[in-house]
Amino acid sequence: MCSSAKKTFRRLPVSFHRTFVPERRLLFALLRFAAGGGRGDIQEIASVTGIPTGKSSGKVGPVMDYCSAMGLISLGQKGPVKEPVLTDFGRAVFLGDPYLQEEMTQWLCHLHLCSRETGAEVWYRLFWEGASMLPSEFSREDLVAFLAQATGSKSKRILGPLVVMYREDVSFAKCAALIEKNKRFSRRKMPVRQDFVPGYTGFFIDSLEKIAPPGEQVSLDIFEKHCGLRALTQWSLLEQEKVLDLMERDGALLIDRQMKPWILKARIDAKEAWKNLFAKLI
């Protein structure tokens, strides 16, 4: 049985980004700093990484927050000294796609950013909650009104870099999770692709481990309640089942199809899954 302990949500606040877009070159700079065992205060990190900063504001803080919410680093802190440490996912990205150029990498960062527990407030509200509360297409005014009500924020800049992020090549245009066309917005469905299977697997197994102890069975509906994968990907149940089938064929998962909803059990741990992240990309 999975744990019923009450979860503590640590989503980043509405304005954490200070309107800065997550530039992939800056995310790489911080990943490289973390990979080298770096630590320091904001000014020291800026000096070593080249991430722009000033005496009272700059991009180092938002970049660290983005990397943390995207699941790429964990962040230790003692006084003003910060120590970013690569997660298993972050290490796989740093070694296999350090500039986050691959569509799959961007999708996985996006999924983490939308997490109910450790993501960012605006992304969670739009892509998880909004999947059932917003229509398939909506105007900018609809989006602003929805986010203002969902977050309780009165900020006139509540969208921040949300829209720009998914259309700028320097950021996450390749995954393009949010599309704007003729002044209407829509959320793009995550592709179901054979070469993305290691990515699905890493995210899925990592999420399972956050729900229940290793080796324990979890029903698909419990998984969805905690992780919201169908909402975030826009997959139908049939598409999700196809992805699970592909994961099972790769030996990562055991599925009991006699039960409805399906019962799932991991055959590998998340560390192993993330090591194989780029195994099928050409």
PDB file of C-alpha atoms in Angstrom:
ATOM      1  CA  MET A   1       0.000   0.000   0.000  1.00  0.00           C
ATOM      2  CA  CYS A   2       1.249   3.473  -0.777  1.00  0.00           C
ATOM      3  CA  SER A   3       1.826   5.975   1.975  1.00  0.00           C
ATOM      4  CA  SER A   4      -1.141   8.045   3.100  1.00  0.00           C
ATOM      5  CA  ALA A   5       1.003  10.630   4.905  1.00  0.00           C
ATOM      6  CA  LYS A   6       0.026  14.177   4.142  1.00  0.00           C
ATOM      7  CA  LYS A   7       2.288  15.754   1.544  1.00  0.00           C
ATOM      8  CA  THR A   8       3.971  19.099   1.958  1.00  0.00           C
ATOM      9  CA  PHE A   9       3.895  21.197  -1.194  1.00  0.00           C
ATOM     10  CA  ARG A  10       6.953  23.357  -1.902  1.00  0.00           C
ATOM     11  CA  ARG A  11       6.012  24.986  -5.185  1.00  0.00           C
ATOM     12  CA  LEU A  12       7.885  28.107  -6.213  1.00  0.00           C
ATOM     13  CA  PRO A  13       5.838  31.297  -5.786  1.00  0.00           C
ATOM     14  CA  VAL A  14       4.257  33.222  -8.651  1.00  0.00           C
ATOM     15  CA  SER A  15       7.102  35.709  -9.108  1.00  0.00           C
ATOM     16  CA  PHE A  16      10.149  33.506  -8.361  1.00  0.00           C
ATOM     17  CA  HIS A  17      11.479  34.008 -11.917  1.00  0.00           C
ATOM     18  CA  ARG A  18      11.573  37.846 -11.652  1.00  0.00           C
ATOM     19  CA  THR A  19      10.286  37.755 -15.280  1.00  0.00           C
ATOM     20  CA  PHE A  20      13.465  36.030 -16.522  1.00  0.00           C
ATOM     21  CA  VAL A  21      13.034  33.305 -19.143  1.00  0.00           C
ATOM     22  CA  PRO A  22      14.866  30.027 -18.392  1.00  0.00           C
ATOM     23  CA  GLU A  23      17.683  30.345 -20.934  1.00  0.00           C
ATOM     24  CA  ARG A  24      19.171  26.939 -21.663  1.00  0.00           C
ATOM     25  CA  ARG A  25      22.752  28.269 -21.770  1.00  0.00           C
ATOM     26  CA  LEU A  26      22.352  29.578 -18.214  1.00  0.00           C
ATOM     27  CA  LEU A  27      20.802  26.329 -17.007  1.00  0.00           C
ATOM     28  CA  PHE A  28      23.838  24.554 -18.481  1.00  0.00           C
ATOM     29  CA  ALA A  29      26.184  26.940 -16.686  1.00  0.00           C
ATOM     30  CA  LEU A  30      24.630  26.047 -13.345  1.00  0.00           C
ATOM     31  CA  LEU A  31      24.606  22.310 -14.118  1.00  0.00           C
ATOM     32  CA  ARG A  32      28.329  22.519 -14.917  1.00  0.00           C
ATOM     33  CA  PHE A  33      28.928  24.397 -11.661  1.00  0.00           C
ATOM     34  CA  ALA A  34      27.019  21.719  -9.719  1.00  0.00           C
ATOM     35  CA  ALA A  35      28.821  18.889 -11.532  1.00  0.00           C
ATOM     36  CA  GLY A  36      32.124  20.369 -10.422  1.00  0.00           C
ATOM     37  CA  GLY A  37      31.054  20.419  -6.784  1.00  0.00           C
ATOM     38  CA  GLY A  38      30.699  24.197  -6.740  1.00  0.00           C
ATOM     39  CA  ARG A  39      29.296  26.182  -3.844  1.00  0.00           C
ATOM     40  CA  GLY A  40      29.203  29.849  -2.863  1.00  0.00           C
ATOM     41  CA  ASP A  41      27.065  32.901  -2.366  1.00  0.00           C
ATOM     42  CA  ILE A  42      25.193  34.565  -5.226  1.00  0.00           C
ATOM     43  CA  GLN A  43      28.104  36.784  -6.239  1.00  0.00           C
ATOM     44  CA  GLU A  44      30.593  33.898  -6.181  1.00  0.00           C
ATOM     45  CA  ILE A  45      28.314  31.679  -8.239  1.00  0.00           C
ATOM     46  CA  ALA A  46      27.789  34.501 -10.741  1.00  0.00           C
ATOM     47  CA  SER A  47      31.539  35.027 -11.024  1.00  0.00           C
ATOM     48  CA  VAL A  48      32.295  31.364 -11.708  1.00  0.00           C
ATOM     49  CA  THR A  49      29.329  30.588 -13.982  1.00  0.00           C
ATOM     50  CA  GLY A  50      29.028  33.852 -15.877  1.00  0.00           C
ATOM     51  CA  ILE A  51      25.328  34.058 -15.009  1.00  0.00           C
ATOM     52  CA  PRO A  52      24.497  37.812 -14.939  1.00  0.00           C
ATOM     53  CA  THR A  53      23.762  39.313 -11.566  1.00  0.00           C
ATOM     54  CA  GLY A  54      23.865  42.603  -9.692  1.00  0.00           C
ATOM     55  CA  LYS A  55      24.379  43.546  -6.070  1.00  0.00           C
ATOM     56  CA  SER A  56      20.708  43.137  -5.181  1.00  0.00           C
ATOM     57  CA  SER A  57      19.165  41.273  -8.099  1.00  0.00           C
ATOM     58  CA  GLY A  58      20.044  39.187 -11.118  1.00  0.00           C
ATOM     59  CA  LYS A  59      19.568  35.828 -12.761  1.00  0.00           C
ATOM     60  CA  VAL A  60      21.469  33.486 -10.434  1.00  0.00           C
ATOM     61  CA  GLY A  61      18.558  33.039  -8.026  1.00  0.00           C
ATOM     62  CA  PRO A  62      15.929  32.419 -10.728  1.00  0.00           C
ATOM     63  CA  VAL A  63      18.254  30.055 -12.608  1.00  0.00           C
ATOM     64  CA  MET A  64      18.815  28.008  -9.455  1.00  0.00           C
ATOM     65  CA  ASP A  65      15.075  27.957  -8.809  1.00  0.00           C
ATOM     66  CA  TYR A  66      14.335  26.851 -12.370  1.00  0.00           C
ATOM     67  CA  CYS A  67      16.920  24.051 -12.158  1.00  0.00           C
ATOM     68  CA  SER A  68      15.498  22.931  -8.823  1.00  0.00           C
ATOM     69  CA  ALA A  69      11.861  22.950  -9.959  1.00  0.00           C
ATOM     70  CA  MET A  70      12.841  21.178 -13.191  1.00  0.00           C
ATOM     71  CA  GLY A  71      14.264  18.329 -11.118  1.00  0.00           C
ATOM     72  CA  LEU A  72      17.829  18.931 -12.285  1.00  0.00           C
ATOM     73  CA  ILE A  73      19.374  19.849  -8.923  1.00  0.00           C
ATOM     74  CA  SER A  74      18.752  19.720  -5.211  1.00  0.00           C
ATOM     75  CA  LEU A  75      19.815  22.848  -3.411  1.00  0.00           C
ATOM     76  CA  GLY A  76      21.636  22.936  -0.111  1.00  0.00           C
ATOM     77  CA  GLN A  77      22.146  26.175   1.770  1.00  0.00           C
ATOM     78  CA  LYS A  78      24.049  27.296   4.852  1.00  0.00           C
ATOM     79  CA  GLY A  79      23.695  31.007   5.454  1.00  0.00           C
ATOM     80  CA  PRO A  80      24.389  32.821   2.182  1.00  0.00           C
ATOM     81  CA  VAL A  81      26.308  29.846   0.772  1.00  0.00           C
ATOM     82  CA  LYS A  82      24.363  27.737  -1.708  1.00  0.00           C
ATOM     83  CA  GLU A  83      25.369  24.310  -2.942  1.00  0.00           C
ATOM     84  CA  PRO A  84      23.537  22.950  -6.001  1.00  0.00           C
ATOM     85  CA  VAL A  85      23.846  19.170  -6.354  1.00  0.00           C
ATOM     86  CA  LEU A  86      22.884  17.279  -9.500  1.00  0.00           C
ATOM     87  CA  THR A  87      19.986  14.861  -9.160  1.00  0.00           C
ATOM     88  CA  ASP A  88      20.121  11.556 -11.045  1.00  0.00           C
ATOM     89  CA  PHE A  89      18.022  13.205 -13.751  1.00  0.00           C
ATOM     90  CA  GLY A  90      20.247  16.284 -13.739  1.00  0.00           C
ATOM     91  CA  ARG A  91      23.391  14.190 -14.062  1.00  0.00           C
ATOM     92  CA  ALA A  92      21.913  12.270 -16.998  1.00  0.00           C
ATOM     93  CA  VAL A  93      21.044  15.552 -18.708  1.00  0.00           C
ATOM     94  CA  PHE A  94      24.460  17.084 -18.008  1.00  0.00           C
ATOM     95  CA  LEU A  95      26.219  14.061 -19.494  1.00  0.00           C
ATOM     96  CA  GLY A  96      23.871  13.429 -22.423  1.00  0.00           C
ATOM     97  CA  ASP A  97      22.280  16.744 -23.396  1.00  0.00           C
ATOM     98  CA  PRO A  98      23.981  19.504 -21.388  1.00  0.00           C
ATOM     99  CA  TYR A  99      22.418  22.390 -23.337  1.00  0.00           C
ATOM    100  CA  LEU A 100      18.931  20.863 -23.064  1.00  0.00           C
ATOM    101  CA  GLN A 101      18.553  20.857 -26.843  1.00  0.00           C
ATOM    102  CA  GLU A 102      16.569  17.629 -27.194  1.00  0.00           C
ATOM    103  CA  GLU A 103      12.783  17.825 -27.269  1.00  0.00           C
ATOM    104  CA  MET A 104      12.565  14.941 -24.797  1.00  0.00           C
ATOM    105  CA  THR A 105      14.812  16.738 -22.297  1.00  0.00           C
ATOM    106  CA  GLN A 106      12.695  19.871 -22.501  1.00  0.00           C
ATOM    107  CA  TRP A 107       9.492  17.878 -21.997  1.00  0.00           C
ATOM    108  CA  LEU A 108      10.885  16.167 -18.908  1.00  0.00           C
ATOM    109  CA  CYS A 109      11.984  19.501 -17.422  1.00  0.00           C
ATOM    110  CA  HIS A 110       8.517  20.836 -18.199  1.00  0.00           C
ATOM    111  CA  LEU A 111       6.817  17.909 -16.429  1.00  0.00           C
ATOM    112  CA  HIS A 112       8.911  18.510 -13.328  1.00  0.00           C
ATOM    113  CA  LEU A 113       8.178  22.244 -13.460  1.00  0.00           C
ATOM    114  CA  CYS A 114       4.448  21.434 -13.340  1.00  0.00           C
ATOM    115  CA  SER A 115       4.735  19.194 -10.261  1.00  0.00           C
ATOM    116  CA  ARG A 116       2.140  19.731  -7.552  1.00  0.00           C
ATOM    117  CA  GLU A 117       4.746  19.180  -4.844  1.00  0.00           C
ATOM    118  CA  THR A 118       8.003  20.728  -6.058  1.00  0.00           C
ATOM    119  CA  GLY A 119       7.204  22.615  -9.259  1.00  0.00           C
ATOM    120  CA  ALA A 120       6.285  26.246  -9.854  1.00  0.00           C
ATOM    121  CA  GLU A 121       2.885  27.650  -8.906  1.00  0.00           C
ATOM    122  CA  VAL A 122       1.838  29.142 -12.241  1.00  0.00           C
ATOM    123  CA  TRP A 123       2.980  26.108 -14.261  1.00  0.00           C
ATOM    124  CA  TYR A 124       1.187  23.709 -11.912  1.00  0.00           C
ATOM    125  CA  ARG A 125      -2.022  25.720 -12.073  1.00  0.00           C
ATOM    126  CA  LEU A 126      -2.073  25.979 -15.867  1.00  0.00           C
ATOM    127  CA  PHE A 127      -0.875  22.558 -16.969  1.00  0.00           C
ATOM    128  CA  TRP A 128      -2.205  20.330 -14.164  1.00  0.00           C
ATOM    129  CA  GLU A 129      -5.287  22.042 -12.759  1.00  0.00           C
ATOM    130  CA  GLY A 130      -6.034  23.859 -15.986  1.00  0.00           C
ATOM    131  CA  ALA A 131      -6.238  20.591 -17.921  1.00  0.00           C
ATOM    132  CA  SER A 132      -9.689  20.030 -16.432  1.00  0.00           C
ATOM    133  CA  MET A 133     -10.711  23.639 -15.808  1.00  0.00           C
ATOM    134  CA  LEU A 134      -9.770  25.461 -19.019  1.00  0.00           C
ATOM    135  CA  PRO A 135     -11.109  24.712 -22.518  1.00  0.00           C
ATOM    136  CA  SER A 136      -8.811  23.273 -25.185  1.00  0.00           C
ATOM    137  CA  GLU A 137      -8.268  26.807 -26.518  1.00  0.00           C
ATOM    138  CA  PHE A 138      -8.382  30.041 -24.556  1.00  0.00           C
ATOM    139  CA  SER A 139      -7.505  33.730 -24.856  1.00  0.00           C
ATOM    140  CA  ARG A 140      -4.775  35.603 -23.005  1.00  0.00           C
ATOM    141  CA  GLU A 141      -7.496  37.300 -20.960  1.00  0.00           C
ATOM    142  CA  ASP A 142      -8.969  33.912 -20.030  1.00  0.00           C
ATOM    143  CA  LEU A 143      -5.534  32.664 -19.016  1.00  0.00           C
ATOM    144  CA  VAL A 144      -4.734  35.693 -16.864  1.00  0.00           C
ATOM    145  CA  ALA A 145      -8.141  35.521 -15.162  1.00  0.00           C
ATOM    146  CA  PHE A 146      -7.791  31.797 -14.480  1.00  0.00           C
ATOM    147  CA  LEU A 147      -4.299  32.118 -13.010  1.00  0.00           C
ATOM    148  CA  ALA A 148      -5.251  35.136 -10.901  1.00  0.00           C
ATOM    149  CA  GLN A 149      -8.150  33.235  -9.375  1.00  0.00           C
ATOM    150  CA  ALA A 150      -6.236  29.954  -8.974  1.00  0.00           C
ATOM    151  CA  THR A 151      -3.180  31.519  -7.332  1.00  0.00           C
ATOM    152  CA  GLY A 152      -4.860  34.409  -5.516  1.00  0.00           C
ATOM    153  CA  SER A 153      -2.263  36.729  -7.039  1.00  0.00           C
ATOM    154  CA  LYS A 154      -3.079  40.316  -8.019  1.00  0.00           C
ATOM    155  CA  SER A 155       0.132  40.750  -9.985  1.00  0.00           C
ATOM    156  CA  LYS A 156      -0.278  42.412 -13.374  1.00  0.00           C
ATOM    157  CA  ARG A 157       2.662  40.302 -14.572  1.00  0.00           C
ATOM    158  CA  ILE A 158       1.267  36.961 -13.535  1.00  0.00           C
ATOM    159  CA  LEU A 159       2.167  35.376 -16.881  1.00  0.00           C
ATOM    160  CA  GLY A 160       5.812  36.350 -16.442  1.00  0.00           C
ATOM    161  CA  PRO A 161       7.938  34.340 -18.912  1.00  0.00           C
ATOM    162  CA  LEU A 162       5.323  31.562 -19.233  1.00  0.00           C
ATOM    163  CA  VAL A 163       4.347  32.342 -22.826  1.00  0.00           C
ATOM    164  CA  VAL A 164       7.745  33.457 -24.119  1.00  0.00           C
ATOM    165  CA  MET A 165       9.480  30.395 -22.687  1.00  0.00           C
ATOM    166  CA  TYR A 166       7.782  28.009 -25.096  1.00  0.00           C
ATOM    167  CA  ARG A 167       8.335  30.025 -28.259  1.00  0.00           C
ATOM    168  CA  GLU A 168      11.941  31.220 -27.840  1.00  0.00           C
ATOM    169  CA  ASP A 169      14.715  29.002 -29.231  1.00  0.00           C
ATOM    170  CA  VAL A 170      17.002  30.061 -26.376  1.00  0.00           C
ATOM    171  CA  SER A 171      14.505  28.478 -24.001  1.00  0.00           C
ATOM    172  CA  PHE A 172      12.007  25.641 -24.509  1.00  0.00           C
ATOM    173  CA  ALA A 173      10.597  26.216 -27.997  1.00  0.00           C
ATOM    174  CA  LYS A 174      11.377  22.674 -29.083  1.00  0.00           C
ATOM    175  CA  CYS A 175       8.851  21.127 -26.705  1.00  0.00           C
ATOM    176  CA  ALA A 176       6.436  24.054 -27.216  1.00  0.00           C
ATOM    177  CA  ALA A 177       4.150  22.895 -24.405  1.00  0.00           C
ATOM    178  CA  LEU A 178       2.120  26.107 -24.736  1.00  0.00           C
ATOM    179  CA  ILE A 179       1.169  27.246 -28.231  1.00  0.00           C
ATOM    180  CA  GLU A 180      -0.181  30.629 -29.297  1.00  0.00           C
ATOM    181  CA  LYS A 181      -1.948  30.928 -32.656  1.00  0.00           C
ATOM    182  CA  ASN A 182      -4.283  33.699 -33.823  1.00  0.00           C
ATOM    183  CA  LYS A 183      -4.273  35.144 -30.297  1.00  0.00           C
ATOM    184  CA  ARG A 184      -5.533  31.846 -28.864  1.00  0.00           C
ATOM    185  CA  PHE A 185      -3.569  29.520 -26.586  1.00  0.00           C
ATOM    186  CA  SER A 186      -3.578  25.738 -26.374  1.00  0.00           C
ATOM    187  CA  ARG A 187      -1.528  23.140 -24.513  1.00  0.00           C
ATOM    188  CA  ARG A 188       0.423  20.806 -26.750  1.00  0.00           C
ATOM    189  CA  LYS A 189       0.189  17.066 -26.225  1.00  0.00           C
ATOM    190  CA  MET A 190       3.450  15.325 -25.330  1.00  0.00           C
ATOM    191  CA  PRO A 191       4.403  13.004 -28.211  1.00  0.00           C
ATOM    192  CA  VAL A 192       4.154   9.237 -27.805  1.00  0.00           C
ATOM    193  CA  ARG A 193       7.396   8.083 -29.393  1.00  0.00           C
ATOM    194  CA  GLN A 194       9.561   4.981 -29.167  1.00  0.00           C
ATOM    195  CA  ASP A 195      12.739   7.024 -28.688  1.00  0.00           C
ATOM    196  CA  PHE A 196      11.138   8.854 -25.753  1.00  0.00           C
ATOM    197  CA  VAL A 197      10.520   5.619 -23.818  1.00  0.00           C
ATOM    198  CA  PRO A 198      13.638   5.984 -21.602  1.00  0.00           C
ATOM    199  CA  GLY A 199      12.411   9.469 -20.691  1.00  0.00           C
ATOM    200  CA  TYR A 200       8.912   8.249 -19.843  1.00  0.00           C
ATOM    201  CA  THR A 201      10.516   5.472 -17.819  1.00  0.00           C
ATOM    202  CA  GLY A 202      12.782   7.742 -15.796  1.00  0.00           C
ATOM    203  CA  PHE A 203       9.967  10.115 -14.929  1.00  0.00           C
ATOM    204  CA  PHE A 204       7.519   7.309 -14.185  1.00  0.00           C
ATOM    205  CA  ILE A 205       9.835   5.239 -11.970  1.00  0.00           C
ATOM    206  CA  ASP A 206      11.096   8.346 -10.171  1.00  0.00           C
ATOM    207  CA  SER A 207       7.478   9.353  -9.497  1.00  0.00           C
ATOM    208  CA  LEU A 208       6.586   5.848  -8.261  1.00  0.00           C
ATOM    209  CA  GLU A 209       9.416   5.998  -5.736  1.00  0.00           C
ATOM    210  CA  LYS A 210       7.977   9.224  -4.339  1.00  0.00           C
ATOM    211  CA  ILE A 211       4.599   7.513  -3.810  1.00  0.00           C
ATOM    212  CA  ALA A 212       5.541   4.135  -2.350  1.00  0.00           C
ATOM    213  CA  PRO A 213       8.572   2.152  -1.116  1.00  0.00           C
ATOM    214  CA  PRO A 214      10.656   0.378  -3.809  1.00  0.00           C
ATOM    215  CA  GLY A 215       9.046  -2.819  -5.073  1.00  0.00           C
ATOM    216  CA  GLU A 216       5.570  -1.946  -3.826  1.00  0.00           C
ATOM    217  CA  GLN A 217       2.593  -2.134  -6.174  1.00  0.00           C
ATOM    218  CA  VAL A 218       0.717   1.046  -7.058  1.00  0.00           C
ATOM    219  CA  SER A 219      -2.545   1.313  -8.969  1.00  0.00           C
ATOM    220  CA  LEU A 220      -2.639   3.557 -12.008  1.00  0.00           C
ATOM    221  CA  ASP A 221      -5.340   5.764 -10.512  1.00  0.00           C
ATOM    222  CA  ILE A 222      -3.246   6.350  -7.361  1.00  0.00           C
ATOM    223  CA  PHE A 223      -0.267   7.190  -9.559  1.00  0.00           C
ATOM    224  CA  GLU A 224      -2.372   9.714 -11.461  1.00  0.00           C
ATOM    225  CA  LYS A 225      -3.699  11.271  -8.277  1.00  0.00           C
ATOM    226  CA  HIS A 226      -0.166  11.967  -7.083  1.00  0.00           C
ATOM    227  CA  CYS A 227       1.584  12.740 -10.386  1.00  0.00           C
ATOM    228  CA  GLY A 228      -1.076  14.018 -12.793  1.00  0.00           C
ATOM    229  CA  LEU A 229       0.754  12.588 -15.795  1.00  0.00           C
ATOM    230  CA  ARG A 230      -2.281  12.331 -18.072  1.00  0.00           C
ATOM    231  CA  ALA A 231      -3.256  15.902 -17.308  1.00  0.00           C
ATOM    232  CA  LEU A 232       0.268  17.183 -17.948  1.00  0.00           C
ATOM    233  CA  THR A 233       0.822  15.207 -21.160  1.00  0.00           C
ATOM    234  CA  GLN A 234      -2.767  15.515 -22.480  1.00  0.00           C
ATOM    235  CA  TRP A 235      -2.699  11.778 -23.211  1.00  0.00           C
ATOM    236  CA  SER A 236      -5.840   9.695 -23.455  1.00  0.00           C
ATOM    237  CA  LEU A 237      -6.059   6.550 -21.339  1.00  0.00           C
ATOM    238  CA  LEU A 238      -5.249   4.476 -24.440  1.00  0.00           C
ATOM    239  CA  GLU A 239      -2.149   6.571 -25.138  1.00  0.00           C
ATOM    240  CA  GLN A 240      -1.000   6.216 -21.544  1.00  0.00           C
ATOM    241  CA  GLU A 241      -1.525   2.459 -21.690  1.00  0.00           C
ATOM    242  CA  LYS A 242       0.552   2.333 -24.892  1.00  0.00           C
ATOM    243  CA  VAL A 243       3.394   4.122 -23.100  1.00  0.00           C
ATOM    244  CA  LEU A 244       3.163   1.698 -20.169  1.00  0.00           C
ATOM    245  CA  ASP A 245       3.235  -1.227 -22.622  1.00  0.00           C
ATOM    246  CA  LEU A 246       6.444   0.137 -24.150  1.00  0.00           C
ATOM    247  CA  MET A 247       7.999   0.513 -20.709  1.00  0.00           C
ATOM    248  CA  GLU A 248       7.053  -3.055 -19.821  1.00  0.00           C
ATOM    249  CA  ARG A 249       8.635  -4.378 -23.024  1.00  0.00           C
ATOM    250  CA  ASP A 250      11.865  -2.659 -22.036  1.00  0.00           C
ATOM    251  CA  GLY A 251      11.824  -4.511 -18.715  1.00  0.00           C
ATOM    252  CA  ALA A 252      11.269  -1.452 -16.529  1.00  0.00           C
ATOM    253  CA  LEU A 253       7.769  -2.251 -15.302  1.00  0.00           C
ATOM    254  CA  LEU A 254       5.443  -5.088 -14.360  1.00  0.00           C
ATOM    255  CA  ILE A 255       1.751  -4.554 -15.130  1.00  0.00           C
ATOM    256  CA  ASP A 256      -1.171  -6.523 -13.677  1.00  0.00           C
ATOM    257  CA  ARG A 257      -3.859  -6.080 -16.330  1.00  0.00           C
ATOM    258  CA  GLN A 258      -6.335  -8.336 -14.533  1.00  0.00           C
ATOM    259  CA  MET A 259      -7.093  -5.449 -12.224  1.00  0.00           C
ATOM    260  CA  LYS A 260      -8.897  -2.275 -13.276  1.00  0.00           C
ATOM    261  CA  PRO A 261      -7.272   0.182 -13.029  1.00  0.00           C
ATOM    262  CA  TRP A 262      -3.974  -1.530 -13.793  1.00  0.00           C
ATOM    263  CA  ILE A 263      -1.572  -2.361 -10.967  1.00  0.00           C
ATOM    264  CA  LEU A 264       2.034  -1.277 -11.563  1.00  0.00           C
ATOM    265  CA  LYS A 265       5.332  -2.375 -10.071  1.00  0.00           C
ATOM    266  CA  ALA A 266       8.797  -1.056 -10.956  1.00  0.00           C
ATOM    267  CA  ARG A 267      11.441  -3.597 -11.959  1.00  0.00           C
ATOM    268  CA  ILE A 268      14.319  -1.096 -11.874  1.00  0.00           C
ATOM    269  CA  ASP A 269      15.070   1.895  -9.660  1.00  0.00           C
ATOM    270  CA  ALA A 270      15.078   5.522 -10.749  1.00  0.00           C
ATOM    271  CA  LYS A 271      18.876   5.812 -10.704  1.00  0.00           C
ATOM    272  CA  GLU A 272      19.161   3.009 -13.256  1.00  0.00           C
ATOM    273  CA  ALA A 273      16.301   4.417 -15.320  1.00  0.00           C
ATOM    274  CA  TRP A 274      17.883   7.867 -15.588  1.00  0.00           C
ATOM    275  CA  LYS A 275      21.252   6.381 -16.609  1.00  0.00           C
ATOM    276  CA  ASN A 276      19.557   5.084 -19.770  1.00  0.00           C
ATOM    277  CA  LEU A 277      17.836   8.389 -20.570  1.00  0.00           C
ATOM    278  CA  PHE A 278      19.373   8.946 -24.002  1.00  0.00           C
ATOM    279  CA  ALA A 279      19.768   5.298 -25.008  1.00  0.00           C
ATOM    280  CA  LYS A 280      17.275   5.459 -27.881  1.00  0.00           C
ATOM    281  CA  LEU A 281      17.762   8.973 -29.226  1.00  0.00           C
ATOM    282  CA  ILE A 282      19.447   9.027 -32.612  1.00  0.00           C
TER     283      ILE A 282
END
